[in-house]
Amino acid sequence: MSPQAPTPAYRRLSVEERRNQLLDAALTLFAHRAPEDVSLDDVAEAAGVSRPLVYRYFPGGKQQLYEAALRSAAEELEQCFDEPHQGPRMPRLARALDRYLAFVDEHDTGFSALLQGGSVVETSRTTAIVDGVRRAAAVHIYRHLGITDPGPRLRMTVRMWITAVEAASLIWLDEDKQPPADELRDWLVEQFVAALTVTAGRDPQTATLVADLAADV
Amino acid sequence: MSPQAPTPAYRRLSVEERRNQLLDAALTLFAHRAPEDVSLDDVAEAAGVSRPLVYRYFPGGKQQLYEAALRSAAEELEQCFDEPHQGPRMPRLARALDRYLAFVDEHDTGFSALLQGGSVVETSRTTAIVDGVRRAAAVHIYRHLGITDPGPRLRMTVRMWITAVEAASLIWLDEDKQPPADELRDWLVEQFVAALTVTAGRDPQTATLVADLAADV
């Protein structure tokens, strides 16, 4: 802690404000350290409050705090996918990826710890939160592509690409964020088009979509 | 248990044979049920031995048995990647994928439970075993491609494709093993070539490889 750190414990906060303050402190810690390496004392210290106060808000202790922080991060991540439904579609995807990669950049260690699994705080509930983000990403993609009823081959392609983006993000963090984010983003967009093009060879729905995207300027 | 089940408890087995017998029984159970749904009693019953005998071989209980079974499955899975280094390379990849998909087909529920995460028996050790298989897959791919020193862009492409294959396997199990395995295999090979081709646009090492593969008949 820097000596200049504010001591917000002495400000009178509403229950909601206090909860958000604790969550923000937790999120910052969980973003840059593995959950194993964050204690409730660390959260209390970062928020400038006492340990019992953290327990009053999160009686389930670190597990509950981690899940709440994860839910809050998941909401933030889903906001990355918000993109106006106008203009050519691949640039929309590129803009959403820019925001996604900025999120990955900002939450680096926490992002890796969460997705690499084997964490002591990983449970079926944390897995369900992450799966919810994946599903939200897929739904956004179908909407932007104008597909209301994706068939199994198109769905497999989109889900595979989403997983591939996650994998690429983890590798990117591993490799000291190389290549630069904008190169990675362009490469991921090209990988998406290439994956759809392969599927188009076997699936009429995807073939129509690929033809449509090619005319999309 | 069928009434015709053998009762091998009465055969005198060596320590090694007994251990393998228990592991086989455990593997079969873990392959078709989530680890949460397998008890040591189930393993004892399937192997036709007493519960204390299972504990004598695996004093760490279910967690130890699960990790041993996983290690044994990981070895079996790595054998799928063994493929003679001769003939055109994409058909080699197709044959390895055939064996891999047969493994996924055989271990369906256990395979999903393991890779989907959030399992109560998942630990940093089980994650390390799975990561070991991924690394082995990548090493096999580089060797077959004749690449001794893969650069970061080629490595990212190969690792992304390996993750995509895992994702596709899970979706395939979710979708009642549709499309048929041979169609999925061809599609995965085509996705690999397409992913390499995208990377070739930015990476001279991958560009040389793609040109080389195109001439590989």
Coordinates of C-alpha atoms in Angstrom, one line a residue:
Chain A
M1 CA 0.0 0.0 0.0
S2 CA 1.3 3.5 -0.8
P3 CA 1.2 5.9 2.2
Q4 CA -1.0 8.2 0.2
A5 CA -3.7 5.6 -0.1
P6 CA -7.1 7.0 0.9
T7 CA -8.8 5.6 3.9
P8 CA -12.3 5.3 2.7
A9 CA -13.3 3.4 5.9
Y10 CA -14.0 6.7 7.5
R11 CA -16.4 7.9 4.8
R12 CA -20.0 6.9 5.5
L13 CA -20.9 4.7 2.5
S14 CA -24.3 3.2 1.7
V15 CA -24.5 -0.6 1.8
E16 CA -24.5 -0.7 -2.0
E17 CA -21.5 1.7 -2.2
R18 CA -19.6 -0.2 0.3
R19 CA -20.2 -3.5 -1.5
N20 CA -19.1 -2.0 -4.8
Q21 CA -16.0 -0.6 -3.1
L22 CA -15.0 -4.0 -1.7
L23 CA -15.8 -5.6 -5.1
D24 CA -13.6 -3.1 -6.9
A25 CA -10.7 -3.7 -4.5
A26 CA -11.2 -7.5 -4.9
L27 CA -11.4 -7.2 -8.7
T28 CA -8.1 -5.3 -8.9
L29 CA -6.4 -7.8 -6.7
F30 CA -7.8 -10.9 -8.5
A31 CA -7.0 -9.3 -11.9
H32 CA -3.2 -9.3 -11.2
R33 CA -2.7 -12.2 -8.9
A34 CA -3.9 -15.8 -8.9
P35 CA -6.9 -16.2 -6.6
E36 CA -4.7 -18.5 -4.4
D37 CA -2.4 -15.5 -3.7
V38 CA -5.1 -13.1 -2.6
S39 CA -6.2 -13.2 1.0
L40 CA -9.2 -11.4 2.7
D41 CA -6.7 -9.4 4.6
D42 CA -5.3 -8.1 1.2
V43 CA -8.8 -7.1 0.2
A44 CA -9.5 -5.4 3.5
E45 CA -6.2 -3.5 3.3
A46 CA -6.7 -2.5 -0.4
A47 CA -10.2 -1.2 0.5
G48 CA -8.9 0.5 3.7
V49 CA -11.4 -1.4 5.9
S50 CA -11.2 -4.1 8.5
R51 CA -11.3 -7.8 7.8
P52 CA -14.6 -8.3 9.9
L53 CA -16.2 -5.7 7.6
V54 CA -15.3 -7.7 4.5
Y55 CA -16.8 -10.7 6.2
R56 CA -20.0 -8.8 7.1
Y57 CA -20.5 -8.1 3.3
F58 CA -19.2 -11.5 2.1
P59 CA -19.9 -14.0 4.9
G60 CA -18.9 -16.8 2.6
G61 CA -15.4 -15.4 2.7
K62 CA -13.0 -15.5 -0.2
Q63 CA -15.0 -18.0 -2.3
Q64 CA -18.1 -15.7 -2.2
L65 CA -16.0 -12.6 -2.9
Y66 CA -14.3 -14.3 -5.8
E67 CA -17.6 -15.4 -7.3
A68 CA -19.1 -11.9 -6.9
A69 CA -15.9 -10.3 -8.4
L70 CA -16.1 -12.8 -11.3
R71 CA -19.7 -12.0 -11.9
S72 CA -18.9 -8.3 -12.0
A73 CA -16.0 -9.0 -14.4
A74 CA -18.3 -11.1 -16.6
E75 CA -20.7 -8.2 -16.9
E76 CA -17.9 -5.9 -17.8
L77 CA -16.7 -8.4 -20.4
E78 CA -20.2 -8.8 -21.9
Q79 CA -20.3 -5.1 -22.4
C80 CA -17.3 -5.4 -24.7
F81 CA -19.6 -7.2 -27.1
D82 CA -22.0 -4.3 -27.3
E83 CA -21.6 -2.9 -30.8
P84 CA -24.1 -1.0 -32.9
H85 CA -25.8 -3.1 -35.6
Q86 CA -24.8 -0.9 -38.5
G87 CA -22.0 -0.9 -41.1
P88 CA -20.0 -3.8 -42.5
R89 CA -19.9 -6.7 -40.1
M90 CA -16.2 -7.7 -40.0
P91 CA -15.2 -4.2 -38.8
R92 CA -17.9 -4.6 -36.1
L93 CA -16.2 -7.8 -35.0
A94 CA -12.8 -6.1 -35.0
R95 CA -14.1 -3.3 -32.7
A96 CA -15.6 -5.8 -30.3
L97 CA -12.3 -7.7 -30.3
D98 CA -10.4 -4.5 -29.6
R99 CA -12.5 -4.0 -26.4
Y100 CA -12.1 -7.7 -25.5
L101 CA -8.3 -7.6 -25.9
A102 CA -8.2 -4.4 -23.8
F103 CA -10.1 -6.3 -21.1
V104 CA -7.7 -9.2 -21.3
D105 CA -4.8 -6.8 -21.1
E106 CA -6.2 -5.1 -18.0
H107 CA -7.1 -8.3 -16.1
D108 CA -4.1 -10.4 -17.3
T109 CA -3.2 -12.7 -14.4
G110 CA -6.8 -13.1 -13.2
F111 CA -7.9 -13.9 -16.7
S112 CA -5.3 -16.6 -17.1
A113 CA -5.9 -18.1 -13.7
L114 CA -9.6 -18.3 -14.4
L115 CA -9.4 -19.9 -17.8
Q116 CA -6.4 -22.1 -17.2
G117 CA -8.4 -24.1 -14.6
G118 CA -7.2 -26.1 -11.7
S119 CA -7.7 -23.1 -9.4
V120 CA -8.6 -23.9 -5.8
V121 CA -11.5 -21.4 -6.1
E122 CA -12.8 -22.9 -9.3
T123 CA -16.2 -24.6 -8.8
S124 CA -19.1 -25.5 -11.0
R125 CA -20.5 -22.0 -10.3
T126 CA -17.4 -20.2 -11.6
T127 CA -17.4 -22.5 -14.6
A128 CA -21.1 -21.6 -15.2
I129 CA -20.3 -17.9 -15.1
V130 CA -17.5 -18.3 -17.7
D131 CA -19.8 -20.4 -19.9
G132 CA -22.4 -17.7 -19.7
V133 CA -19.9 -15.2 -21.2
R134 CA -19.2 -17.7 -24.0
R135 CA -22.8 -18.1 -24.7
A136 CA -23.4 -14.4 -24.7
A137 CA -20.5 -13.9 -27.2
A138 CA -22.1 -16.5 -29.5
V139 CA -25.5 -14.8 -29.3
H140 CA -24.0 -11.4 -30.2
I141 CA -22.2 -13.0 -33.2
Y142 CA -25.4 -14.6 -34.6
R143 CA -27.3 -11.3 -34.2
H144 CA -24.7 -9.3 -36.0
L145 CA -24.5 -12.0 -38.7
G146 CA -28.3 -11.7 -39.0
I147 CA -28.7 -15.5 -38.3
T148 CA -31.8 -16.3 -36.3
D149 CA -31.5 -20.1 -36.4
P150 CA -27.9 -21.3 -36.6
G151 CA -27.6 -24.9 -37.7
P152 CA -25.2 -27.3 -36.0
R153 CA -22.3 -26.8 -38.4
L154 CA -22.4 -23.0 -38.1
R155 CA -22.8 -23.3 -34.3
M156 CA -19.8 -25.6 -34.1
T157 CA -17.7 -23.1 -36.2
V158 CA -18.7 -20.1 -34.1
R159 CA -18.1 -21.9 -30.8
M160 CA -14.8 -23.3 -32.0
W161 CA -13.7 -19.8 -33.0
I162 CA -14.7 -18.4 -29.6
T163 CA -12.6 -21.0 -27.9
A164 CA -9.7 -20.3 -30.2
V165 CA -9.9 -16.6 -29.3
E166 CA -9.7 -17.6 -25.6
A167 CA -6.7 -19.8 -26.3
A168 CA -5.0 -17.0 -28.4
S169 CA -5.6 -14.6 -25.5
L170 CA -3.9 -16.9 -23.0
I171 CA -1.0 -17.5 -25.3
W172 CA -0.8 -13.7 -26.0
L173 CA -0.5 -13.1 -22.2
D174 CA 2.1 -15.9 -22.0
E175 CA 4.1 -14.3 -24.7
D176 CA 4.3 -10.9 -23.1
K177 CA 1.4 -9.6 -25.2
Q178 CA 3.1 -10.2 -28.5
P179 CA 2.1 -9.7 -31.3
P180 CA 0.7 -6.2 -30.7
A181 CA -3.1 -6.2 -30.0
D182 CA -4.1 -4.7 -33.3
E183 CA -2.2 -7.4 -35.3
L184 CA -3.7 -10.1 -33.1
R185 CA -7.2 -8.6 -33.6
D186 CA -6.8 -8.6 -37.5
W187 CA -5.5 -12.1 -37.4
L188 CA -8.4 -13.3 -35.3
V189 CA -10.9 -11.7 -37.7
E190 CA -9.2 -13.4 -40.7
Q191 CA -9.2 -16.7 -38.8
F192 CA -13.0 -16.3 -38.3
V193 CA -13.6 -15.7 -42.0
A194 CA -11.3 -18.7 -42.9
A195 CA -13.1 -21.0 -40.5
L196 CA -16.5 -19.9 -41.9
T197 CA -15.2 -20.5 -45.5
V198 CA -14.2 -24.0 -44.7
T199 CA -17.6 -24.8 -43.2
A200 CA -19.3 -23.2 -46.2
G201 CA -18.0 -26.1 -48.3
R202 CA -20.2 -28.4 -46.3
D203 CA -23.1 -26.3 -45.1
P204 CA -25.5 -24.3 -47.3
Q205 CA -26.4 -21.9 -44.4
T206 CA -22.8 -21.0 -43.9
A207 CA -22.2 -20.8 -47.7
T208 CA -25.0 -18.1 -48.0
L209 CA -23.5 -16.2 -45.0
V210 CA -20.0 -16.2 -46.5
A211 CA -21.2 -15.0 -49.8
D212 CA -23.2 -12.3 -48.0
L213 CA -20.2 -11.2 -45.9
A214 CA -18.0 -11.0 -49.1
A215 CA -20.5 -8.5 -50.5
D216 CA -20.6 -6.6 -47.2
V217 CA -18.8 -3.3 -47.7
Chain B
M1 CA -23.2 -55.7 -12.3
S2 CA -24.3 -58.6 -14.5
P3 CA -24.6 -62.0 -12.7
Q4 CA -22.1 -63.4 -15.1
A5 CA -19.4 -61.0 -14.0
P6 CA -16.1 -62.7 -13.2
T7 CA -15.0 -62.5 -9.6
P8 CA -11.2 -61.9 -10.1
A9 CA -10.8 -61.2 -6.4
Y10 CA -10.1 -64.9 -6.0
R11 CA -7.4 -65.1 -8.6
R12 CA -4.0 -64.4 -7.2
L13 CA -2.6 -61.4 -9.0
S14 CA 0.7 -59.7 -8.7
V15 CA 0.8 -56.2 -7.2
E16 CA 1.2 -54.8 -10.7
E17 CA -1.6 -56.8 -12.1
R18 CA -3.9 -55.9 -9.3
R19 CA -3.1 -52.2 -9.7
N20 CA -3.8 -52.4 -13.4
Q21 CA -7.0 -54.2 -12.8
L22 CA -8.2 -51.5 -10.4
L23 CA -7.1 -48.8 -12.8
D24 CA -9.0 -50.5 -15.7
A25 CA -12.1 -50.7 -13.6
A26 CA -11.8 -47.1 -12.5
L27 CA -11.1 -45.9 -16.1
T28 CA -14.2 -47.6 -17.4
L29 CA -16.3 -45.9 -14.7
F30 CA -14.7 -42.5 -15.0
A31 CA -15.1 -42.7 -18.8
H32 CA -18.9 -42.9 -18.6
R33 CA -19.8 -41.0 -15.5
A34 CA -18.7 -37.6 -14.1
P35 CA -16.1 -38.2 -11.4
E36 CA -18.5 -36.9 -8.8
D37 CA -20.8 -39.8 -9.6
V38 CA -18.2 -42.5 -9.1
S39 CA -17.6 -43.9 -5.6
L40 CA -14.8 -46.1 -4.4
D41 CA -17.5 -48.7 -3.7
D42 CA -18.4 -48.6 -7.4
V43 CA -14.7 -49.2 -8.3
A44 CA -14.5 -52.1 -5.8
E45 CA -17.7 -53.6 -7.1
A46 CA -16.6 -53.3 -10.8
A47 CA -13.3 -54.9 -10.0
G48 CA -14.9 -57.6 -7.9
V49 CA -12.8 -56.7 -4.8
S50 CA -13.3 -55.2 -1.4
R51 CA -13.3 -51.5 -0.7
P52 CA -10.3 -51.9 1.8
L53 CA -8.3 -53.5 -1.0
V54 CA -8.9 -50.5 -3.3
Y55 CA -7.7 -48.3 -0.4
R56 CA -4.6 -50.4 0.1
Y57 CA -3.6 -49.7 -3.5
F58 CA -4.8 -46.1 -3.5
P59 CA -4.5 -44.8 0.1
G60 CA -5.3 -41.3 -1.2
G61 CA -8.8 -42.5 -2.1
K62 CA -10.8 -41.4 -5.0
Q63 CA -8.6 -38.3 -5.8
Q64 CA -5.5 -40.5 -6.1
L65 CA -7.4 -43.2 -8.1
Y66 CA -8.8 -40.5 -10.4
E67 CA -5.3 -39.0 -11.1
A68 CA -3.8 -42.4 -11.7
A69 CA -6.7 -43.3 -14.1
L70 CA -6.2 -39.9 -15.8
R71 CA -2.5 -40.5 -16.2
S72 CA -3.2 -43.8 -17.8
A73 CA -5.8 -42.3 -20.1
A74 CA -3.4 -39.5 -21.0
E75 CA -0.8 -42.2 -22.1
E76 CA -3.4 -43.9 -24.1
L77 CA -4.4 -40.6 -25.8
E78 CA -0.8 -39.8 -26.5
Q79 CA -0.5 -43.1 -28.3
C80 CA -3.2 -41.9 -30.7
F81 CA -0.6 -39.3 -32.0
D82 CA 1.9 -42.0 -33.0
E83 CA 2.0 -42.0 -36.7
P84 CA 4.8 -43.1 -39.0
H85 CA 6.8 -40.2 -40.5
Q86 CA 6.1 -41.1 -44.1
G87 CA 3.7 -40.2 -46.9
P88 CA 1.8 -36.9 -47.4
R89 CA 1.3 -35.0 -44.1
M90 CA -2.3 -34.1 -44.1
P91 CA -3.4 -37.8 -44.4
R92 CA -1.1 -38.5 -41.4
L93 CA -3.0 -35.8 -39.4
A94 CA -6.3 -37.3 -40.6
R95 CA -5.3 -40.8 -39.3
A96 CA -4.2 -39.4 -35.9
L97 CA -7.5 -37.5 -35.7
D98 CA -9.4 -40.8 -36.4
R99 CA -7.7 -42.4 -33.4
Y100 CA -8.2 -39.3 -31.3
L101 CA -12.0 -39.2 -32.1
A102 CA -12.3 -42.9 -31.4
F103 CA -10.8 -42.2 -28.0
V104 CA -13.2 -39.3 -27.4
D105 CA -16.1 -41.6 -28.5
E106 CA -15.0 -44.3 -26.1
H107 CA -14.4 -42.0 -23.1
D108 CA -17.3 -39.6 -23.7
T109 CA -18.6 -38.6 -20.3
G110 CA -15.2 -38.7 -18.6
F111 CA -13.7 -36.7 -21.4
S112 CA -16.3 -33.9 -21.1
A113 CA -16.2 -33.8 -17.3
L114 CA -12.4 -33.5 -17.4
L115 CA -12.2 -30.7 -20.1
Q116 CA -15.3 -28.8 -19.0
G117 CA -13.7 -27.9 -15.7
G118 CA -15.4 -27.1 -12.4
S119 CA -15.1 -30.8 -11.4
V120 CA -14.6 -31.4 -7.7
V121 CA -11.7 -33.7 -8.5
E122 CA -10.0 -31.1 -10.7
T123 CA -6.7 -29.8 -9.2
S124 CA -3.6 -28.2 -10.5
R125 CA -2.2 -31.8 -11.0
T126 CA -5.1 -33.0 -13.2
T127 CA -4.8 -29.7 -15.2
A128 CA -1.0 -30.4 -15.6
I129 CA -1.8 -33.9 -17.0
V130 CA -4.2 -32.5 -19.5
D131 CA -1.7 -29.7 -20.5
G132 CA 1.0 -32.4 -20.9
V133 CA -1.2 -34.1 -23.5
R134 CA -1.7 -30.7 -25.3
R135 CA 2.0 -30.1 -25.4
A136 CA 2.7 -33.7 -26.7
A137 CA 0.1 -33.1 -29.5
A138 CA 1.9 -29.9 -30.5
V139 CA 5.4 -31.6 -30.5
H140 CA 4.0 -34.4 -32.7
I141 CA 2.6 -31.8 -35.1
Y142 CA 5.9 -29.9 -35.4
R143 CA 7.8 -33.1 -36.0
H144 CA 5.5 -34.3 -38.7
L145 CA 5.6 -30.8 -40.3
G146 CA 9.4 -31.0 -40.2
I147 CA 9.6 -27.8 -38.1
T148 CA 12.4 -27.8 -35.5
D149 CA 12.1 -24.3 -34.3
P150 CA 8.5 -23.0 -34.6
G151 CA 8.2 -19.2 -34.3
P152 CA 5.6 -17.5 -32.1
R153 CA 3.0 -17.1 -34.9
L154 CA 3.2 -20.7 -36.0
R155 CA 3.1 -21.9 -32.3
M156 CA 0.0 -19.7 -31.7
T157 CA -1.7 -21.2 -34.8
V158 CA -1.0 -24.8 -33.8
R159 CA -2.0 -24.3 -30.1
M160 CA -5.2 -22.5 -31.2
W161 CA -6.1 -25.4 -33.5
I162 CA -5.4 -28.0 -30.8
T163 CA -7.8 -26.0 -28.5
A164 CA -10.3 -25.8 -31.3
V165 CA -10.1 -29.6 -31.8
E166 CA -10.9 -30.0 -28.1
A167 CA -13.8 -27.6 -28.3
A168 CA -15.1 -29.4 -31.4
S169 CA -14.9 -32.8 -29.6
L170 CA -16.9 -31.5 -26.6
I171 CA -19.6 -30.0 -29.0
W172 CA -19.6 -33.2 -30.9
L173 CA -20.3 -35.2 -27.7
D174 CA -23.0 -32.6 -26.8
E175 CA -24.6 -33.0 -30.2
D176 CA -25.0 -36.8 -30.0
K177 CA -21.8 -37.3 -32.0
Q178 CA -23.0 -35.5 -35.1
P179 CA -21.7 -35.0 -37.7
P180 CA -20.2 -38.5 -38.3
A181 CA -16.6 -38.8 -37.1
D182 CA -15.1 -39.0 -40.6
E183 CA -16.8 -35.8 -41.7
L184 CA -15.7 -34.1 -38.5
R185 CA -12.1 -35.3 -39.1
D186 CA -12.0 -34.0 -42.6
W187 CA -13.5 -30.6 -41.5
L188 CA -10.8 -30.4 -38.7
V189 CA -8.0 -31.1 -41.2
E190 CA -9.4 -28.4 -43.5
Q191 CA -9.6 -26.0 -40.6
F192 CA -6.0 -26.6 -39.8
V193 CA -4.9 -25.9 -43.4
A194 CA -7.1 -22.7 -43.4
A195 CA -5.7 -21.5 -40.1
L196 CA -2.1 -22.0 -41.4
T197 CA -2.9 -20.2 -44.6
V198 CA -4.2 -17.1 -42.7
T199 CA -1.0 -17.1 -40.6
A200 CA 1.1 -17.5 -43.8
G201 CA 0.0 -14.0 -44.8
R202 CA 1.9 -12.6 -41.9
D203 CA 4.7 -15.1 -41.1
P204 CA 7.4 -16.3 -43.6
Q205 CA 8.0 -19.5 -41.7
T206 CA 4.3 -20.5 -42.0
A207 CA 4.2 -19.3 -45.6
T208 CA 7.1 -21.7 -46.5
L209 CA 5.3 -24.5 -44.7
V210 CA 2.0 -23.9 -46.5
A211 CA 3.7 -23.9 -49.9
D212 CA 5.5 -27.1 -48.9
L213 CA 2.3 -28.7 -47.8
A214 CA 0.5 -27.8 -51.0
A215 CA 3.3 -29.7 -52.9
D216 CA 3.0 -32.6 -50.5
V217 CA 1.3 -35.5 -52.4

